[in-house]
Each structure stands twice: as C-alpha cells, then as structure tokens.
C-alpha cells in the first residue's frame, strides 16, 4: 500500500544567527511521489534539503519518516532512516570506474583467505553495479569506464544510482539541481531515471531552477520564497505562469 | 516489472571516440616513448660508453634506490598526502639500524626496528595533520626534528662499518645488485595492494575525493594515517638500503631525495591533487631521471646541465599530461566528439 506520508517535515524553522533561512515550513512526500522544490536564489531550498538529509539540525520543527518521529544529528542518521542525498557536486571519484564508484564503501572481497586480506572481488562489483543500473532502466557505459570519461548526464546517472542502491525499500531520495549542467538529451536521461525510481516506490524531492523539468517530472510542486512556503500544488493543476509568480514573490498561493 | 521510459543508450557509450583514445594513449605511454628516445639519443651522443651492460646496471641501481623513495612519495601523493619529512625519516631509520647493528643486535631485528621507526613517524605526521594543520608545514617541521634527532643519536658522525647489511647493498645476484630486487619487490607489493585490495581502493578514493569517500562512510582519517605510514615506511626502507649500499649511515638528511623522488612522481604523470597514478610509471620516471644524469655524465657535459634538463623535462611532462587530460575531458563532457548522438 502506498504510504502518503513517507517523509514529513512539520513547522521547520532554521535561523543562522539573525538570518532567517526557513520559517515554519511544512513539506511531505509520499512513496512513489516526486516533489519539485522551487524558489529563487536564497529562498531556502538548500537549507531545507540539508535539514532533510541530516546535514543541518533545524532551529525548530519535527521530522517524521514513515510515521515515526526522527532526529537526524548527521547524514549517517538520515541514511539509516533510508534518506539519501545527491549533492550538486555529485561527489564521484573521477579516476575510478563506474563499478568502483557504485561499490565504494560497501566493496565485495573474494571468498577465502585472500578475502580476509581484503582482496577485492572486482567481477562481482562490476556485475552488481551493472544489475543496479539495469534495474533502473538506464544504460550508461561499460562498468569499467572511469567516471572522468563520462558525459555530464552519465555522471549524474551514476551519482543517482549510487544513492538509489543505498536507499533500501521505501527510501527517500533528495536531489540538488540534478540537471543544472546538462543539455537537452542528457536531461531526458536523468528525467527518465527519476521517473523509474518513483515507479519503484521511492519518495523523491528535487531542488531545481529548471521549471520545464519540474513540470515534466514532478507530481507536485512546492515553492519557497524568502524562507516561507508560498505554494504547494499538484503539478497537473499548476499553471506555469502562476508558479513563476510565486517564485518571484509577485503572488502567493490563494491570491 | 516494466519500467516507464525507454532504455536510453547514447551512441558513444560503448567505444570512446578515436580522438580521445589517441589522447589517452599519449598520456599513458608518453613517458615510455620519451625514455626510449633519450636512450637512443645518448647511445649516439655518448657512444661507446653509454649503451653497455655495465652502464645499464649502474643506472638501474641508482634508479632503484631513488625509486624506493619515489614509491613512498607517490603513494602519499595519490592519497592526498604531501610528505616532505622523507629525508629525515630515511636518515633516522638508517642511523637507528646502524647503531643497533653496532650494538650487536641481530640484523633482522635492527632492520625491523628501522622500519618500525618509519611507521611511527608516519603515524605521528598523520595524527598532527588530521588535526587540521597544513601537511607541508607539519612534514617540514618533522624533517627538521628527525634530522636533529639522528644527528644527536649518531653523535654528529657517520656510522660506518655496516658489513652486516652487504646482502641488501652491494651484493649482486645474477649480476644485478640487491637494491634492484628490493625496489622490484616493493613496487610489486604496493601495486598489488593499490590495485586489488579494499584498503588500496579506499586509499585512492580518499586521495581522489575525500568528501566523496566520507559521504559513503569511509573513515577518511584512518586512511590518511595509512597513506602517511606507507610513505614513511618506504622512506625508512630507502634509508636502510642506502646505508647498506655505502656501508655507512649518514645522519644528515639529504633533501635531494624529495626533489628526485617528486620528479619521478611528476614524470609519471601523477597529479599532485591525488587519487590516481600508476606505480610502474613512477619506477620508469626514476629510470628516466637516472638515465639523463648518467647519460649527461658520460657525454662529458657539465653536471649542472643534468639538473636543468630534469627541471625542463618535469614541466614539459606536466604540461603534456594536463593538456591531454583536459582535452579528453572537454571532448567528452560537451559531447563534441565529431559525431552526433543518434537516438
Ligand atoms: N551557513 C549559512 N550561514 C548564514 N546564512 C546562511 C547560511 N546558509 C544559507 N544562509 C542564508 O539562508 C538563506 C537561504 O539560503 P539557501 O537555503 O542556500 O537558499 P537557496 O538554496 O534556495 O538558494 C539565504 O538568505 C542565505 O543567505
Ligand atoms: Mg541552493
């Protein structure tokens, strides 16, 4: 059954000293739902993602994951609760191949005494990496291709797949500007990947400046303006011009 | 279960474009071509002395001692560790081993003690650097402390009479001097370690992108300790082999060790930002440096030219490496590979 409240933020407030980055923001995302988080520079999008990923503790507010209240003190806590974040910088190791990047931190060693010496089972790592990408319905490049020799879209796919593989069942995936540096064709590749993950039941929040992407890929759009939520509407009901007026602060929802 | 969306496949996925493959070939094989060119040049310029077995063996010997230091520096650089204390560690390890030998300690125990001192130095370096101090300053300070310590221990004099170490110094096996075998074994072990083990892979990941490693749960500090320890262990080994070769341990730290070692590392195309590099090419880098200095010596050119040639070569190598890598990355990132992607 689809859980309507896979991940829920309630009255989140973040103050940086005197600066008010977020003021009383509510946000929820269901299993299999894609929420696009929109807003101008400085609106508070990154801060909200940091709260969700455990990188920053809110000044006030509550967070629930699958109904249970959680208190993230670090990204590790968030990861344990099934929340993974893909940062804009992707954090891939350029010189390493796709399989190594996907396996890093949970590498397989061979069986037997060599395994106790820490000898890697590269073949198994390649196979599983390939299987993880296949399960998402994307082909990037051979698993042995170094990440530095991938296109921007392929890199993004690897970074998202790495996070997805660590989500487990019913995970929450946070994406910061996943298509910022991509061309049209590559953006489509990432869009399809996001949709494929949603179909598998992953709850997804995307921060983006790219309004067409948000409209194409999301089920719901949430708009922040100067730290406050000014719009939250099903994408099918959203009118692009109105969303733009919320982003710029010319209007708020209900005007 | 079927997926929404089609299976995408970019046309350039399977094979890299010819232009990029060419650039990678130049990047990866340039040093070998350079060395062959240098050998041919000196075989002609310094005939008939250069292209002989004796010269070859002498060159290999000096290259192998230099390459032991270079191996440690290289692993350090790959891990994101810049270790300038190497000459101090080498001097201290040599002196400690020599003093223990003179005190009648068994050879194996004296060598082991020298190597352990190296590891200890590496751990101390790492623990200070992890606190957030600049590695350059920390290891320079360590260099200073270590050379002082070894001078005090040795009473300011060379410790001579290390005949017990001949087996790893001047002794030859099948006409080839012992240091060559030691360097070969070291490179073999380190290469296998970096390429095939989990710790090696994580070490490179920490060097390549520490933030990425941290985010996937790798204890970054522990791998910095490992990187510094390997660097210092190689330094200690180099110090002991050097003492064995000249049957004398010199307490003075010789800073040219770092210069020559870093030259070999840079010639090998290992970027100083870390995360990558091939150790066999570091060995080749050390051989190139040794070839140039031997060749120039035999040509009768003033030795100063040798250091100028090495410096020029170094910058040239760096420039070539940077250019090939950048061009390849740009070609791929923009997708401007001369072919249009077909859906
Ligand atoms: N570490 C910080 N210290 C102080 N102010 C901050 C910090 N991070 C963000 N802010 C402020 O909080 C507000 C929201 O920033 P941010 O979340 O980065 O917005 P967005 O990602 O939507 O551009 C901005 O006014 C910004 O200047
Ligand atoms: Mg931001």
XYZ file of C-alpha atoms and ligand atoms in Angstrom:
626
model
C 0.000 0.000 0.000
C 1.208 3.458 -0.815
C 2.220 5.438 2.221
C 1.057 9.026 1.785
C 3.486 10.216 4.433
C 6.780 8.550 3.605
C 8.637 11.628 4.771
C 7.200 14.596 6.521
C 8.512 17.920 7.779
C 6.453 19.928 10.190
C 6.931 23.626 11.061
C 10.602 23.627 10.173
C 12.394 26.826 11.139
C 16.087 27.478 10.574
C 17.869 30.590 11.761
C 21.501 31.284 11.003
C 22.153 33.804 13.732
C 19.911 36.684 12.726
C 19.351 35.387 9.209
C 16.072 33.522 8.878
C 16.637 30.858 6.241
C 13.375 28.963 6.840
C 10.235 29.988 8.715
C 7.601 27.417 9.704
C 7.777 25.255 6.595
C 5.708 22.083 6.174
C 6.524 19.557 3.491
C 5.555 15.960 2.898
C 6.287 13.460 0.189
C 4.567 10.130 -0.449
C 6.058 6.854 -1.575
C 6.484 6.976 -5.319
C 5.865 10.702 -5.417
C 8.171 13.263 -6.993
C 8.076 16.694 -5.387
C 9.824 19.576 -7.117
C 11.102 22.209 -4.713
C 11.278 25.567 -6.475
C 12.406 29.010 -5.440
C 14.674 31.909 -6.238
C 18.270 32.136 -5.033
C 18.307 32.440 -1.258
C 14.753 31.157 -0.910
C 15.896 28.397 1.432
C 15.859 25.328 -0.830
C 19.350 24.127 0.020
C 18.736 24.736 3.701
C 15.594 22.617 3.571
C 17.474 19.810 1.805
C 20.173 19.994 4.474
C 17.553 19.599 7.175
C 16.078 16.602 5.362
C 19.462 14.942 4.793
C 20.675 15.352 8.355
C 23.401 17.822 7.411
C 21.791 20.632 9.443
C 19.580 20.459 12.519
C 16.587 22.786 12.365
C 16.167 25.520 14.961
C 12.628 24.247 15.475
C 10.272 21.716 13.911
C 9.706 17.989 13.657
C 10.609 15.340 11.076
C 8.769 12.057 10.563
C 9.931 9.138 8.445
C 7.214 6.578 7.720
C 5.180 7.913 10.602
C 7.908 7.740 13.232
C 9.496 10.898 14.551
C 13.215 11.080 13.815
C 16.001 13.355 14.986
C 18.822 13.494 12.450
C 22.093 14.515 14.041
C 24.160 13.652 10.960
C 23.776 12.420 7.379
C 24.521 8.961 8.791
C 21.315 9.085 10.860
C 19.384 10.135 7.778
C 20.929 7.328 5.734
C 19.956 4.831 8.423
C 16.363 6.061 8.097
C 16.549 5.481 4.325
C 17.218 9.071 3.262
C 19.916 9.632 0.644
C 21.029 12.890 -0.879
C 22.720 13.536 -4.210
C 24.663 16.778 -3.967
C 25.137 19.079 -6.892
C 28.870 18.327 -6.890
C 27.983 14.604 -7.220
C 30.979 13.560 -5.102
C 32.220 10.930 -7.524
C 35.816 9.750 -7.602
C 36.794 10.785 -11.122
C 39.707 8.429 -11.638
C 37.689 5.376 -10.632
C 35.407 3.415 -12.892
C 31.630 3.223 -12.632
C 31.682 -0.081 -10.729
C 34.159 1.219 -8.158
C 32.143 4.388 -7.631
C 28.935 2.459 -7.135
C 30.628 -0.028 -4.767
C 32.750 2.378 -2.746
C 32.145 1.967 0.972
C 30.443 -1.426 0.517
C 33.025 -3.236 -1.592
C 32.965 -7.003 -2.013
C 36.036 -9.062 -1.235
C 36.736 -12.516 -2.650
C 35.896 -15.614 -0.624
C 38.565 -17.417 1.363
C 41.909 -16.369 2.833
C 42.559 -13.740 0.144
C 39.295 -12.139 1.125
C 40.484 -11.835 4.691
C 43.469 -9.947 3.299
C 40.963 -7.599 1.720
C 41.376 -8.659 -1.913
C 38.523 -7.149 -3.931
C 36.060 -9.171 -5.957
C 36.023 -6.783 -8.908
C 33.967 -9.094 -11.067
C 31.191 -9.231 -8.527
C 31.335 -5.464 -8.046
C 31.018 -4.980 -11.811
C 28.141 -7.422 -12.059
C 26.189 -5.877 -9.203
C 26.797 -2.359 -10.453
C 25.533 -3.381 -13.865
C 22.497 -5.003 -12.254
C 21.770 -1.869 -10.239
C 21.844 0.298 -13.330
C 19.821 -2.227 -15.337
C 17.183 -2.268 -12.602
C 16.802 1.475 -13.106
C 16.438 1.041 -16.843
C 19.423 3.131 -17.834
C 22.485 2.198 -19.795
C 25.415 4.479 -19.296
C 28.708 2.998 -20.397
C 30.781 -0.092 -19.644
C 31.234 -0.570 -15.887
C 34.995 -0.302 -16.334
C 34.851 3.222 -17.795
C 36.404 5.820 -15.472
C 33.866 8.389 -14.341
C 36.016 11.216 -15.708
C 35.373 9.854 -19.205
C 31.598 10.035 -18.838
C 29.333 12.764 -20.104
C 27.646 15.061 -17.594
C 24.371 13.157 -17.813
C 26.066 9.818 -17.346
C 27.847 11.134 -14.251
C 24.566 12.326 -12.830
C 23.055 8.912 -13.524
C 25.919 7.194 -11.693
C 25.547 9.514 -8.693
C 21.788 8.959 -8.524
C 22.164 5.211 -8.973
C 24.710 5.110 -6.158
C 22.283 6.844 -3.819
C 19.374 4.687 -5.041
C 21.311 1.479 -4.383
C 21.771 2.551 -0.768
C 18.151 3.526 -0.196
C 16.713 0.124 0.510
C 12.953 -0.356 0.371
C 10.753 2.717 0.719
C 13.612 5.164 0.607
C 13.655 8.923 0.296
C 15.888 10.451 -2.369
C 16.912 14.124 -2.306
C 18.366 15.650 -5.466
C 20.012 19.079 -5.580
C 19.889 20.602 -9.079
C 20.251 17.277 -10.901
C 20.227 18.788 -14.377
C 21.962 22.114 -13.795
C 24.845 21.435 -16.171
C 23.111 19.186 -18.689
C 21.957 19.541 -22.261
C 18.539 18.500 -23.516
C 19.216 14.864 -24.310
C 21.085 14.318 -21.065
C 18.326 15.979 -19.066
C 15.901 13.467 -20.558
C 18.132 10.634 -19.439
C 18.019 11.935 -15.864
C 14.265 12.607 -16.076
C 13.591 9.008 -17.066
C 15.770 7.781 -14.244
C 13.822 9.860 -11.721
C 10.512 8.527 -13.046
C 11.814 4.949 -12.914
C 12.791 5.381 -9.280
C 9.382 6.826 -8.425
C 7.670 3.828 -10.013
C 9.692 1.627 -7.670
C 8.183 3.489 -4.739
C 10.967 5.902 -3.897
C 9.867 9.233 -2.446
C 11.788 11.950 -4.282
C 12.419 15.643 -3.643
C 14.169 17.597 -6.388
C 15.530 21.090 -5.979
C 15.733 22.753 -9.348
C 15.793 26.047 -11.214
C 14.597 24.272 -14.300
C 10.846 24.888 -14.431
C 10.191 22.730 -17.515
C 11.989 19.846 -15.796
C 9.914 20.351 -12.654
C 6.689 20.363 -14.686
C 7.751 17.300 -16.686
C 8.953 15.076 -13.905
C 7.124 16.006 -10.700
C 3.751 15.071 -9.229
C 3.661 18.141 -7.055
C 5.489 21.458 -6.938
C 6.365 23.285 -3.725
C 7.548 26.884 -3.920
C 9.654 28.677 -1.322
C 10.098 32.415 -1.146
C 12.370 34.054 1.410
C 12.191 31.099 3.741
C 8.433 30.619 3.603
C 6.349 28.156 1.670
C 4.222 30.161 -0.752
C 2.848 27.381 -2.936
C 2.149 23.647 -2.826
C 0.110 22.234 -5.686
C -0.341 19.110 -7.792
C 1.660 19.583 -10.975
C -1.331 18.638 -13.135
C -3.249 21.579 -11.665
C -0.341 24.017 -11.720
C -0.230 26.826 -14.194
C 3.314 27.713 -15.155
C 2.744 31.466 -15.004
C 1.282 31.257 -11.536
C 4.161 29.134 -10.310
C 6.543 31.746 -11.697
C 4.693 34.491 -9.835
C 5.085 32.512 -6.591
C 8.780 32.047 -7.227
C 9.366 35.732 -7.883
C 7.272 36.729 -4.916
C 4.709 38.573 -7.047
C 1.986 36.386 -5.542
C 1.344 33.601 -3.047
C -0.967 30.633 -3.394
C -4.588 31.582 -2.755
C -4.183 35.123 -4.117
C 8.178 -5.369 -13.781
C 8.423 -2.986 -16.676
C 9.901 0.437 -16.361
C 8.434 3.649 -17.523
C 10.628 5.361 -20.027
C 12.752 3.791 -22.672
C 16.165 2.311 -22.173
C 18.498 5.066 -23.167
C 21.704 4.406 -24.860
C 23.929 7.141 -26.057
C 25.629 6.174 -29.261
C 29.084 6.941 -27.919
C 28.654 4.717 -24.884
C 30.412 1.582 -25.969
C 33.570 2.864 -27.549
C 35.377 6.057 -26.798
C 35.911 8.289 -29.815
C 39.191 7.808 -31.684
C 40.430 11.299 -30.754
C 40.002 10.585 -27.064
C 41.607 7.176 -27.307
C 44.606 8.771 -29.020
C 44.970 11.328 -26.254
C 44.793 8.633 -23.593
C 47.480 6.650 -25.393
C 49.778 9.685 -25.409
C 49.035 10.320 -21.747
C 49.678 6.720 -20.749
C 52.591 5.810 -22.999
C 54.319 9.189 -23.408
C 56.896 8.509 -20.708
C 57.959 5.196 -22.213
C 58.375 6.818 -25.640
C 60.347 9.627 -24.026
C 62.669 7.184 -22.281
C 63.305 5.235 -25.484
C 64.088 8.499 -27.262
C 66.533 9.509 -24.516
C 68.271 6.128 -24.598
C 68.668 6.325 -28.382
C 69.952 9.890 -28.129
C 72.614 9.037 -25.535
C 73.542 5.788 -27.258
C 74.544 8.061 -30.136
C 75.948 11.059 -28.199
C 77.833 9.079 -25.544
C 78.950 6.185 -27.730
C 80.588 3.835 -26.978
C 80.244 4.168 -23.192
C 76.514 4.568 -22.765
C 74.870 1.589 -24.387
C 76.687 -1.063 -22.360
C 75.607 -3.653 -19.837
C 77.781 -2.102 -17.099
C 76.270 1.354 -17.591
C 72.812 -0.164 -17.697
C 73.296 -1.956 -14.396
C 74.813 1.066 -12.663
C 71.928 3.196 -13.896
C 69.380 0.640 -12.762
C 70.995 0.569 -9.351
C 70.858 4.307 -8.763
C 67.351 4.402 -10.204
C 66.202 1.670 -7.857
C 67.329 3.417 -4.679
C 65.720 6.663 -5.871
C 62.578 4.757 -6.816
C 62.150 3.355 -3.292
C 61.732 6.918 -2.029
C 59.666 7.812 -5.064
C 57.297 4.901 -4.394
C 56.544 6.220 -0.919
C 56.140 9.785 -2.150
C 53.893 8.535 -4.952
C 51.584 6.583 -2.664
C 51.494 9.670 -0.455
C 50.595 11.961 -3.336
C 47.924 9.536 -4.572
C 46.397 9.521 -1.097
C 46.440 13.286 -0.907
C 49.414 13.302 1.451
C 52.398 15.546 0.795
C 55.288 14.200 2.847
C 58.434 16.333 2.922
C 59.800 14.549 6.001
C 61.022 11.625 3.871
C 64.753 12.546 4.022
C 64.580 12.875 7.814
C 62.812 9.555 8.168
C 65.387 7.922 5.891
C 68.305 9.345 7.900
C 66.828 8.348 11.248
C 65.948 4.806 10.113
C 69.461 4.355 8.666
C 71.136 5.630 11.819
C 68.970 3.595 14.198
C 69.543 0.399 12.207
C 73.291 1.078 12.066
C 73.599 1.821 15.792
C 71.653 -1.304 16.705
C 73.885 -3.380 14.421
C 76.973 -1.949 16.056
C 75.461 -2.764 19.440
C 75.319 -6.391 18.362
C 71.592 -6.673 17.696
C 70.742 -9.335 15.056
C 70.492 -7.992 11.509
C 66.795 -8.756 11.081
C 65.904 -7.036 14.355
C 67.940 -3.956 13.503
C 66.230 -3.652 10.112
C 62.807 -4.222 11.642
C 63.468 -1.515 14.236
C 64.459 0.941 11.486
C 61.280 0.185 9.542
C 59.094 0.495 12.646
C 60.600 3.899 13.395
C 59.473 4.865 9.902
C 55.898 3.729 10.509
C 55.863 5.580 13.824
C 56.971 8.798 12.110
C 54.186 8.340 9.555
C 51.563 7.892 12.244
C 52.719 10.972 14.144
C 52.710 13.029 10.918
C 49.184 11.872 10.157
C 47.831 12.480 13.647
C 49.069 16.078 13.551
C 47.803 16.704 10.013
C 44.376 15.278 10.853
C 44.035 17.994 13.487
C 43.861 20.407 10.567
C 47.474 21.559 10.256
C 48.976 22.098 6.815
C 50.759 18.869 5.779
C 53.604 20.820 4.137
C 54.438 22.677 7.341
C 53.945 19.639 9.562
C 56.239 17.442 7.476
C 58.869 20.178 7.121
C 58.834 20.521 10.911
C 59.096 16.752 11.185
C 62.025 16.772 8.752
C 63.775 19.250 10.995
C 63.065 17.290 14.180
C 64.129 13.991 12.623
C 67.419 15.222 11.220
C 68.265 16.749 14.591
C 67.374 13.501 16.325
C 69.507 11.364 14.033
C 72.469 13.750 14.374
C 72.193 13.528 18.166
C 71.868 9.741 18.110
C 74.865 9.390 15.803
C 76.866 11.940 17.772
C 77.196 14.061 14.643
C 79.241 11.447 12.798
C 78.633 8.889 10.107
C 78.038 5.410 11.460
C 80.269 3.168 9.378
C 81.157 -0.497 9.199
C 77.762 -1.845 8.196
C 79.165 -5.010 6.598
C 76.235 -6.939 8.059
C 73.984 -5.227 5.514
C 76.021 -6.109 2.416
C 73.385 -8.648 1.377
C 70.965 -5.805 0.670
C 73.543 -3.282 -0.525
C 76.468 -4.052 -2.791
C 75.838 -7.787 -3.121
C 74.783 -8.837 -6.614
C 72.541 -11.713 -7.527
C 72.743 -12.858 -11.169
C 74.922 -9.767 -11.862
C 72.188 -7.471 -10.617
C 72.712 -5.541 -7.365
C 70.430 -6.187 -4.383
C 68.681 -2.759 -4.332
C 67.146 -3.534 -7.727
C 65.427 -6.626 -6.324
C 64.280 -4.751 -3.245
C 62.783 -1.968 -5.351
C 61.091 -4.517 -7.626
C 59.568 -6.341 -4.661
C 58.395 -3.067 -3.120
C 56.750 -1.910 -6.348
C 55.116 -5.284 -6.824
C 53.663 -5.328 -3.310
C 52.466 -1.723 -3.437
C 50.969 -2.090 -6.911
C 49.061 -5.211 -5.936
C 47.947 -3.506 -2.729
C 46.628 -0.406 -4.522
C 45.019 -2.234 -7.401
C 43.485 -5.279 -5.814
C 42.681 -4.614 -2.159
C 39.853 -2.812 -0.463
C 42.237 -0.709 1.603
C 44.130 0.270 -1.553
C 40.959 1.258 -3.348
C 39.772 3.327 -0.396
C 43.155 4.972 -0.077
C 42.884 6.137 -3.674
C 39.306 7.236 -3.140
C 40.339 9.364 -0.169
C 43.090 10.904 -2.281
C 40.825 11.478 -5.267
C 37.846 12.932 -3.461
C 37.927 12.867 0.327
C 34.439 14.333 0.538
C 33.045 11.557 -1.662
C 34.768 8.945 0.462
C 33.429 10.492 3.649
C 29.893 10.574 2.293
C 29.878 6.839 1.587
C 31.018 6.171 5.128
C 34.762 5.628 4.683
C 36.760 6.677 7.770
C 38.910 9.217 5.938
C 41.304 9.944 8.818
C 42.260 6.301 9.165
C 43.267 6.203 5.502
C 45.336 9.359 5.878
C 47.231 7.573 8.655
C 47.731 4.630 6.307
C 48.965 6.917 3.500
C 51.487 8.689 5.716
C 52.614 5.355 7.165
C 53.298 3.847 3.743
C 55.196 6.950 2.693
C 57.323 6.842 5.854
C 57.848 3.081 5.653
C 59.252 3.477 2.134
C 61.439 6.337 3.358
C 62.816 4.151 6.145
C 63.438 1.272 3.728
C 65.215 3.663 1.376
C 67.355 4.962 4.225
C 68.368 1.456 5.265
C 69.137 0.344 1.691
C 71.185 3.497 1.094
C 73.192 2.850 4.281
C 73.654 -0.768 3.230
C 74.874 0.270 -0.215
C 77.531 2.647 1.072
C 78.060 0.561 4.284
C 77.687 3.830 6.189
C 74.675 5.506 7.750
C 74.779 9.251 7.324
C 72.749 11.207 9.903
C 72.411 14.258 7.648
C 69.071 14.393 5.855
C 69.618 14.739 2.117
C 66.845 16.931 0.765
C 67.604 15.991 -2.853
C 65.797 12.728 -2.079
C 62.499 14.598 -2.140
C 63.421 16.544 -5.253
C 64.414 13.480 -7.266
C 61.507 11.457 -5.926
C 58.945 14.121 -6.724
C 60.464 14.491 -10.198
C 59.910 10.790 -10.815
C 56.348 11.090 -9.480
C 55.593 14.074 -11.677
C 57.193 12.492 -14.748
C 54.930 9.521 -14.122
C 52.063 11.914 -14.703
C 50.687 11.581 -11.181
C 48.704 14.739 -10.486
C 49.545 16.298 -7.143
C 45.859 16.651 -6.356
C 45.808 12.902 -5.723
C 43.507 9.999 -6.404
C 45.295 8.369 -9.275
C 48.591 7.231 -10.638
C 50.474 4.176 -11.745
C 53.415 2.965 -9.680
C 55.173 1.169 -12.552
C 55.354 4.555 -14.258
C 56.937 6.046 -11.136
C 59.647 3.413 -11.489
C 60.002 4.407 -15.133
C 60.147 8.048 -14.025
C 63.028 7.249 -11.673
C 64.741 5.399 -14.522
C 64.322 8.402 -16.830
C 65.928 10.715 -14.250
C 68.803 8.255 -13.713
C 69.232 7.827 -17.486
C 69.517 11.555 -18.038
C 72.061 12.113 -15.289
C 74.139 9.082 -16.313
C 73.908 9.986 -19.985
C 74.949 13.582 -19.477
C 77.806 12.438 -17.240
C 79.097 10.103 -19.931
C 78.653 12.723 -22.645
C 81.036 14.891 -20.652
C 78.586 17.723 -20.247
C 78.901 19.714 -17.027
C 76.704 18.078 -14.379
C 74.742 21.301 -13.835
C 73.075 20.643 -17.158
C 71.629 17.473 -15.791
C 69.580 19.307 -13.218
C 68.437 21.874 -15.781
C 67.405 19.087 -18.163
C 65.460 17.346 -15.407
C 63.621 20.531 -14.483
C 62.687 21.301 -18.085
C 61.541 17.749 -18.618
C 59.456 17.908 -15.493
C 57.498 20.960 -16.568
C 57.171 19.576 -20.100
C 55.778 16.322 -18.748
C 53.295 18.131 -16.530
C 52.132 20.320 -19.396
C 51.598 17.371 -21.715
C 49.709 15.481 -19.062
C 47.477 18.403 -18.232
C 46.754 19.092 -21.869
C 45.797 15.514 -22.753
C 43.572 15.075 -19.707
C 41.809 18.390 -20.182
C 41.251 17.949 -23.863
C 39.861 14.449 -23.369
C 37.521 15.573 -20.600
C 36.278 18.552 -22.600
C 35.611 16.400 -25.640
C 33.563 14.019 -23.548
C 31.728 16.482 -21.341
C 30.490 18.610 -24.190
C 29.852 15.535 -26.288
C 31.619 17.358 -29.095
C 33.342 14.292 -30.423
C 32.774 14.918 -34.069
C 29.833 12.521 -34.195
C 26.269 13.354 -33.340
C 24.480 11.141 -30.894
C 21.733 9.175 -32.566
C 18.731 8.053 -30.577
N 25.615 28.797 6.546
C 24.851 29.903 6.471
N 25.050 30.952 7.299
C 24.282 32.055 7.234
N 23.283 32.220 6.368
C 23.021 31.233 5.513
C 23.790 30.022 5.506
N 23.308 29.199 4.544
C 22.276 29.874 3.963
N 22.114 31.074 4.546
C 21.091 32.045 4.196
O 19.841 31.395 4.267
C 19.022 31.774 3.177
C 18.603 30.565 2.373
O 19.716 30.035 1.679
P 19.682 28.717 0.807
O 18.999 27.663 1.586
O 21.062 28.417 0.351
O 18.785 29.153 -0.418
P 18.646 28.513 -1.866
O 19.275 27.169 -1.850
O 17.178 28.472 -2.102
O 19.319 29.435 -2.826
C 19.805 32.793 2.369
O 19.414 34.071 2.764
C 21.217 32.515 2.758
O 21.993 33.692 2.686
Mg 20.937 26.473 -3.128
